[in-house]
PDB file of C-alpha atoms in Angstrom:
ATOM      1  CA  MET A   1      27.875   5.253   0.374  1.00 44.00           C
ATOM      2  CA  ASN A   2      31.647   5.384   2.015  1.00 53.00           C
ATOM      3  CA  VAL A   3      30.601   4.503   5.477  1.00 69.00           C
ATOM      4  CA  MET A   4      28.987   0.807   4.637  1.00 81.00           C
ATOM      5  CA  SER A   5      30.881  -1.022   2.109  1.00 89.00           C
ATOM      6  CA  SER A   6      28.545  -3.371  -0.244  1.00 91.00           C
ATOM      7  CA  ASP A   7      31.062  -6.255   1.314  1.00 92.00           C
ATOM      8  CA  LEU A   8      30.106  -5.711   4.165  1.00 93.00           C
ATOM      9  CA  ILE A   9      26.285  -5.705   3.213  1.00 95.00           C
ATOM     10  CA  VAL A  10      26.661  -8.951   1.469  1.00 96.00           C
ATOM     11  CA  GLN A  11      28.653 -10.476   4.100  1.00 95.00           C
ATOM     12  CA  ASN A  12      25.459  -9.754   6.497  1.00 96.00           C
ATOM     13  CA  CYS A  13      22.473  -9.474   4.129  1.00 97.00           C
ATOM     14  CA  ALA A  14      22.903 -11.822   1.175  1.00 98.00           C
ATOM     15  CA  PRO A  15      20.294 -14.323   1.726  1.00 98.00           C
ATOM     16  CA  THR A  16      17.695 -11.186   2.445  1.00 98.00           C
ATOM     17  CA  LEU A  17      19.033  -9.220  -0.792  1.00 98.00           C
ATOM     18  CA  ALA A  18      18.305 -12.444  -2.388  1.00 97.00           C
ATOM     19  CA  GLY A  19      14.953 -12.765  -1.239  1.00 97.00           C
ATOM     20  CA  LEU A  20      15.582 -15.622   0.747  1.00 98.00           C
ATOM     21  CA  LYS A  21      14.657 -13.690   4.167  1.00 97.00           C
ATOM     22  CA  ALA A  22      12.870 -11.362   5.299  1.00 98.00           C
ATOM     23  CA  GLY A  23      15.315  -9.227   7.031  1.00 98.00           C
ATOM     24  CA  SER A  24      19.032  -8.874   8.259  1.00 98.00           C
ATOM     25  CA  ILE A  25      20.897  -6.918  10.440  1.00 95.00           C
ATOM     26  CA  PHE A  26      24.457  -5.737  10.746  1.00 93.00           C
ATOM     27  CA  PRO A  27      26.581  -3.351  13.328  1.00 90.00           C
ATOM     28  CA  GLN A  28      28.042  -0.083  11.624  1.00 89.00           C
ATOM     29  CA  LYS A  29      30.293   2.301  13.388  1.00 85.00           C
ATOM     30  CA  GLY A  30      30.092   5.851  11.866  1.00 83.00           C
ATOM     31  CA  SER A  31      28.770   9.432  12.830  1.00 83.00           C
ATOM     32  CA  LYS A  32      25.361  10.119  13.125  1.00 81.00           C
ATOM     33  CA  GLN A  33      25.241  12.105   9.917  1.00 87.00           C
ATOM     34  CA  GLU A  34      27.350   9.552   8.252  1.00 89.00           C
ATOM     35  CA  LEU A  35      25.342   6.482   9.145  1.00 89.00           C
ATOM     36  CA  CYS A  36      22.135   8.815   8.499  1.00 90.00           C
ATOM     37  CA  THR A  37      23.407   9.759   4.703  1.00 93.00           C
ATOM     38  CA  ALA A  38      24.739   6.084   4.073  1.00 93.00           C
ATOM     39  CA  VAL A  39      21.323   3.999   4.902  1.00 95.00           C
ATOM     40  CA  SER A  40      19.306   6.853   3.130  1.00 96.00           C
ATOM     41  CA  GLU A  41      21.101   6.031  -0.039  1.00 95.00           C
ATOM     42  CA  LEU A  42      21.057   2.486   0.533  1.00 96.00           C
ATOM     43  CA  ASP A  43      17.393   2.388   1.328  1.00 97.00           C
ATOM     44  CA  HIS A  44      16.606   4.597  -2.040  1.00 97.00           C
ATOM     45  CA  SER A  45      18.937   2.561  -4.289  1.00 95.00           C
ATOM     46  CA  LEU A  46      16.851  -0.799  -3.243  1.00 96.00           C
ATOM     47  CA  MET A  47      13.673   0.488  -2.745  1.00 96.00           C
ATOM     48  CA  GLU A  48      12.100  -0.169  -6.335  1.00 95.00           C
ATOM     49  CA  LYS A  49      13.410  -3.588  -5.674  1.00 96.00           C
ATOM     50  CA  GLY A  50      11.053  -3.874  -2.267  1.00 96.00           C
ATOM     51  CA  VAL A  51      13.817  -4.201  -0.528  1.00 98.00           C
ATOM     52  CA  ARG A  52      14.677  -1.151   2.535  1.00 98.00           C
ATOM     53  CA  ALA A  53      17.324  -0.308   4.895  1.00 97.00           C
ATOM     54  CA  ARG A  54      17.119   1.836   8.168  1.00 96.00           C
ATOM     55  CA  LEU A  55      18.906   2.927  10.517  1.00 93.00           C
ATOM     56  CA  LEU A  56      17.690   1.076  14.109  1.00 88.00           C
ATOM     57  CA  PHE A  57      19.878   3.317  16.982  1.00 78.00           C
ATOM     58  CA  LYS A  58      22.810   4.798  17.737  1.00 62.00           C
ATOM     59  CA  LYS A  59      24.428   4.352  20.966  1.00 61.00           C
ATOM     60  CA  GLU A  60      26.209   6.397  22.216  1.00 64.00           C
ATOM     61  CA  ASN A  61      29.587   4.808  22.727  1.00 65.00           C
ATOM     62  CA  GLY A  62      29.050   1.714  20.164  1.00 65.00           C
ATOM     63  CA  PRO A  63      27.605   0.773  16.645  1.00 74.00           C
ATOM     64  CA  SER A  64      24.581   1.372  15.349  1.00 86.00           C
ATOM     65  CA  LEU A  65      22.145  -1.395  13.696  1.00 91.00           C
ATOM     66  CA  VAL A  66      21.291  -0.968  10.194  1.00 95.00           C
ATOM     67  CA  TYR A  67      18.253  -3.341   9.221  1.00 97.00           C
ATOM     68  CA  ILE A  68      17.883  -4.221   5.991  1.00 98.00           C
ATOM     69  CA  TYR A  69      14.111  -5.568   5.358  1.00 98.00           C
ATOM     70  CA  ARG A  70      11.693  -6.653   2.659  1.00 98.00           C
ATOM     71  CA  THR A  71       8.058  -5.127   3.489  1.00 96.00           C
ATOM     72  CA  ARG A  72       6.162  -7.416   1.734  1.00 97.00           C
ATOM     73  CA  CYS A  73       7.906 -10.496   3.730  1.00 97.00           C
ATOM     74  CA  LEU A  74       8.024  -8.790   6.750  1.00 97.00           C
ATOM     75  CA  GLU A  75       3.956  -7.662   6.276  1.00 98.00           C
ATOM     76  CA  LYS A  76       3.158 -11.709   6.101  1.00 98.00           C
ATOM     77  CA  ILE A  77       5.190 -12.416   9.100  1.00 98.00           C
ATOM     78  CA  ILE A  78       3.961  -9.759  11.428  1.00 98.00           C
ATOM     79  CA  ALA A  79       0.117 -11.083  10.005  1.00 98.00           C
ATOM     80  CA  ASP A  80       0.890 -14.554  11.730  1.00 98.00           C
ATOM     81  CA  ARG A  81      -1.417 -14.570  14.599  1.00 97.00           C
ATOM     82  CA  GLY A  82       0.926 -16.243  16.912  1.00 98.00           C
ATOM     83  CA  VAL A  83       3.893 -13.760  15.925  1.00 98.00           C
ATOM     84  CA  ARG A  84       1.186 -11.083  16.967  1.00 98.00           C
ATOM     85  CA  ARG A  85       0.556 -12.711  20.283  1.00 98.00           C
ATOM     86  CA  PHE A  86       4.216 -13.107  20.787  1.00 98.00           C
ATOM     87  CA  LEU A  87       5.017  -9.766  19.851  1.00 98.00           C
ATOM     88  CA  ALA A  88       1.828  -7.981  22.201  1.00 98.00           C
ATOM     89  CA  GLU A  89       3.872  -9.778  25.085  1.00 96.00           C
ATOM     90  CA  TYR A  90       6.573  -7.204  24.598  1.00 95.00           C
ATOM     91  CA  GLY A  91       4.631  -3.986  24.518  1.00 95.00           C
ATOM     92  CA  TYR A  92       3.485  -4.000  20.196  1.00 98.00           C
ATOM     93  CA  THR A  93       0.142  -3.103  19.846  1.00 97.00           C
ATOM     94  CA  ASP A  94       0.139  -1.320  16.224  1.00 97.00           C
ATOM     95  CA  PHE A  95       1.072  -4.165  13.627  1.00 98.00           C
ATOM     96  CA  THR A  96       2.174  -2.311  10.373  1.00 97.00           C
ATOM     97  CA  VAL A  97       5.815  -2.741   9.810  1.00 97.00           C
ATOM     98  CA  THR A  98       6.427   0.764  10.658  1.00 97.00           C
ATOM     99  CA  ALA A  99       4.760   0.861  14.004  1.00 98.00           C
ATOM    100  CA  CYS A 100       6.588  -2.472  14.640  1.00 98.00           C
ATOM    101  CA  LEU A 101       9.889  -1.344  13.676  1.00 97.00           C
ATOM    102  CA  ASP A 102       9.574   2.076  15.817  1.00 95.00           C
ATOM    103  CA  ARG A 103       8.542  -0.306  18.832  1.00 96.00           C
ATOM    104  CA  LEU A 104      11.585  -2.609  18.021  1.00 95.00           C
ATOM    105  CA  GLU A 105      13.759   0.396  18.427  1.00 90.00           C
ATOM    106  CA  GLN A 106      12.376   1.437  21.661  1.00 89.00           C
ATOM    107  CA  ARG A 107      13.151  -1.922  22.983  1.00 90.00           C
ATOM    108  CA  LEU A 108      16.848  -1.734  21.408  1.00 87.00           C
ATOM    109  CA  ALA A 109      17.154   1.385  23.597  1.00 83.00           C
ATOM    110  CA  GLN A 110      16.211  -0.262  26.780  1.00 80.00           C
ATOM    111  CA  GLU A 111      17.809  -4.263  26.465  1.00 73.00           C
ATOM    112  CA  ASP A 112      21.196  -4.814  24.478  1.00 72.00           C
ATOM    113  CA  PHE A 113      19.158  -7.151  22.458  1.00 79.00           C
ATOM    114  CA  PRO A 114      15.592  -7.960  22.720  1.00 90.00           C
ATOM    115  CA  HIS A 115      14.759 -11.699  21.764  1.00 91.00           C
ATOM    116  CA  GLU A 116      11.785 -10.422  19.864  1.00 96.00           C
ATOM    117  CA  ILE A 117      14.590  -9.219  16.811  1.00 95.00           C
ATOM    118  CA  GLY A 118      14.298 -12.906  15.896  1.00 97.00           C
ATOM    119  CA  VAL A 119      10.628 -12.039  14.376  1.00 98.00           C
ATOM    120  CA  PHE A 120      12.400  -9.501  12.100  1.00 98.00           C
ATOM    121  CA  LEU A 121      15.299 -11.925  11.386  1.00 98.00           C
ATOM    122  CA  ASP A 122      13.115 -14.151   9.888  1.00 97.00           C
ATOM    123  CA  TYR A 123      13.794 -16.900  12.677  1.00 98.00           C
ATOM    124  CA  PRO A 124      10.837 -19.751  13.320  1.00 97.00           C
ATOM    125  CA  LEU A 125       8.798 -18.565  15.827  1.00 98.00           C
ATOM    126  CA  ALA A 126       9.268 -21.864  17.963  1.00 97.00           C
ATOM    127  CA  ASP A 127      12.924 -21.197  17.879  1.00 97.00           C
ATOM    128  CA  ILE A 128      12.680 -18.022  19.253  1.00 97.00           C
ATOM    129  CA  GLN A 129      10.751 -19.134  22.071  1.00 97.00           C
ATOM    130  CA  ALA A 130      12.533 -22.268  22.623  1.00 97.00           C
ATOM    131  CA  PHE A 131      15.666 -19.953  22.575  1.00 96.00           C
ATOM    132  CA  ILE A 132      13.884 -17.595  25.195  1.00 95.00           C
ATOM    133  CA  GLU A 133      12.750 -20.881  27.253  1.00 95.00           C
ATOM    134  CA  ASN A 134      16.298 -22.530  27.496  1.00 95.00           C
ATOM    135  CA  LYS A 135      18.185 -18.930  27.663  1.00 93.00           C
ATOM    136  CA  GLY A 136      20.496 -19.699  24.923  1.00 92.00           C
ATOM    137  CA  ARG A 137      21.222 -23.099  26.320  1.00 95.00           C
ATOM    138  CA  ASN A 138      20.793 -26.738  24.733  1.00 93.00           C
ATOM    139  CA  CYS A 139      20.504 -25.432  21.357  1.00 94.00           C
ATOM    140  CA  PRO A 140      21.026 -28.800  19.394  1.00 95.00           C
ATOM    141  CA  CYS A 141      21.891 -26.707  16.040  1.00 95.00           C
ATOM    142  CA  THR A 142      23.736 -23.811  15.593  1.00 96.00           C
ATOM    143  CA  GLY A 143      23.889 -21.255  12.016  1.00 95.00           C
ATOM    144  CA  TYR A 144      22.289 -18.231  11.286  1.00 95.00           C
ATOM    145  CA  TRP A 145      20.353 -18.495  14.499  1.00 96.00           C
ATOM    146  CA  LYS A 146      19.998 -21.276  17.017  1.00 97.00           C
ATOM    147  CA  ALA A 147      17.756 -24.121  16.003  1.00 97.00           C
ATOM    148  CA  TYR A 148      15.857 -26.038  18.545  1.00 97.00           C
ATOM    149  CA  THR A 149      12.397 -27.223  16.212  1.00 95.00           C
ATOM    150  CA  ASN A 150      12.731 -28.774  12.984  1.00 95.00           C
ATOM    151  CA  ILE A 151      16.617 -28.996  12.620  1.00 97.00           C
ATOM    152  CA  PRO A 152      16.696 -30.756   8.994  1.00 97.00           C
ATOM    153  CA  GLU A 153      14.909 -27.695   7.745  1.00 97.00           C
ATOM    154  CA  ALA A 154      16.856 -25.043   9.679  1.00 97.00           C
ATOM    155  CA  GLN A 155      20.135 -27.191   7.776  1.00 97.00           C
ATOM    156  CA  ARG A 156      19.179 -27.017   4.691  1.00 98.00           C
ATOM    157  CA  LYS A 157      18.476 -23.249   5.026  1.00 98.00           C
ATOM    158  CA  PHE A 158      21.555 -22.711   7.068  1.00 98.00           C
ATOM    159  CA  LYS A 159      23.439 -23.988   3.947  1.00 98.00           C
ATOM    160  CA  GLN A 160      21.192 -22.470   1.623  1.00 98.00           C
ATOM    161  CA  PHE A 161      22.171 -19.140   2.854  1.00 98.00           C
ATOM    162  CA  ARG A 162      26.101 -19.652   3.340  1.00 98.00           C
ATOM    163  CA  HIS A 163      25.966 -20.383  -0.695  1.00 98.00           C
ATOM    164  CA  CYS A 164      23.967 -17.481  -1.232  1.00 98.00           C
ATOM    165  CA  THR A 165      26.425 -15.554   0.715  1.00 97.00           C
ATOM    166  CA  ALA A 166      29.461 -16.911  -0.992  1.00 97.00           C
ATOM    167  CA  LEU A 167      27.944 -16.300  -4.461  1.00 97.00           C
ATOM    168  CA  TYR A 168      26.854 -12.564  -3.666  1.00 97.00           C
ATOM    169  CA  ARG A 169      30.596 -12.220  -2.055  1.00 96.00           C
ATOM    170  CA  ASN A 170      32.328 -13.113  -5.566  1.00 96.00           C
ATOM    171  CA  TRP A 171      30.525 -11.259  -7.567  1.00 96.00           C
ATOM    172  CA  VAL A 172      30.805  -8.028  -6.050  1.00 95.00           C
ATOM    173  CA  SER A 173      34.208  -8.628  -5.532  1.00 94.00           C
ATOM    174  CA  GLY A 174      34.310  -9.165  -9.096  1.00 95.00           C
ATOM    175  CA  GLY A 175      32.791  -5.246  -9.532  1.00 94.00           C
ATOM    176  CA  ALA A 176      29.039  -6.293  -9.683  1.00 94.00           C
ATOM    177  CA  ASP A 177      26.487  -3.435  -8.139  1.00 93.00           C
ATOM    178  CA  LEU A 178      24.793  -4.503  -5.158  1.00 92.00           C
ATOM    179  CA  THR A 179      21.656  -2.822  -6.438  1.00 93.00           C
ATOM    180  CA  ARG A 180      21.541  -4.860  -9.419  1.00 93.00           C
ATOM    181  CA  LEU A 181      22.184  -8.373  -7.362  1.00 94.00           C
ATOM    182  CA  THR A 182      19.238  -7.604  -5.620  1.00 96.00           C
ATOM    183  CA  VAL A 183      16.257  -9.640  -6.378  1.00 96.00           C
ATOM    184  CA  ALA A 184      12.851  -7.808  -6.799  1.00 95.00           C
ATOM    185  CA  GLY A 185      10.224  -9.092  -4.457  1.00 86.00           C
TER     186      GLY A 185
END
């Protein structure tokens, strides 16, 4: 994985690797070939733990997005009726993980950052909807996402995610293997 460092992955995805979050995303520069190879290698190394890696899109003059996700967690999120109704508003019709990620990739090609991406990043649906309604303003709490509802729970999660990221960064800087640190699930 020459293109993607373990430090970069941990900085952006530790809560997902630890099983605390369904998905994480980070921008990554590199040629299409380099990125495809690196993401394929990462996907292969994490697959047995129930974690997948996917290159979502490659912009001509910008970074691609690497999405790290837990398939089972994402399946549970997508199975929620409210989430399905919400995604249907953006043209999602097939609610398998693969089909939803294919549609998300299409939406990313159309827009800089479609708001429904929050579903795939395990943000509370009420906060995603409030973000859209408020156009990202009037947010009482900001951390891993803009929280509008259940602020104490959001703050608890933000603290948990920061602690997890700090632990993972220490372990990786000490030479720990990213795959071994990934919690099976």
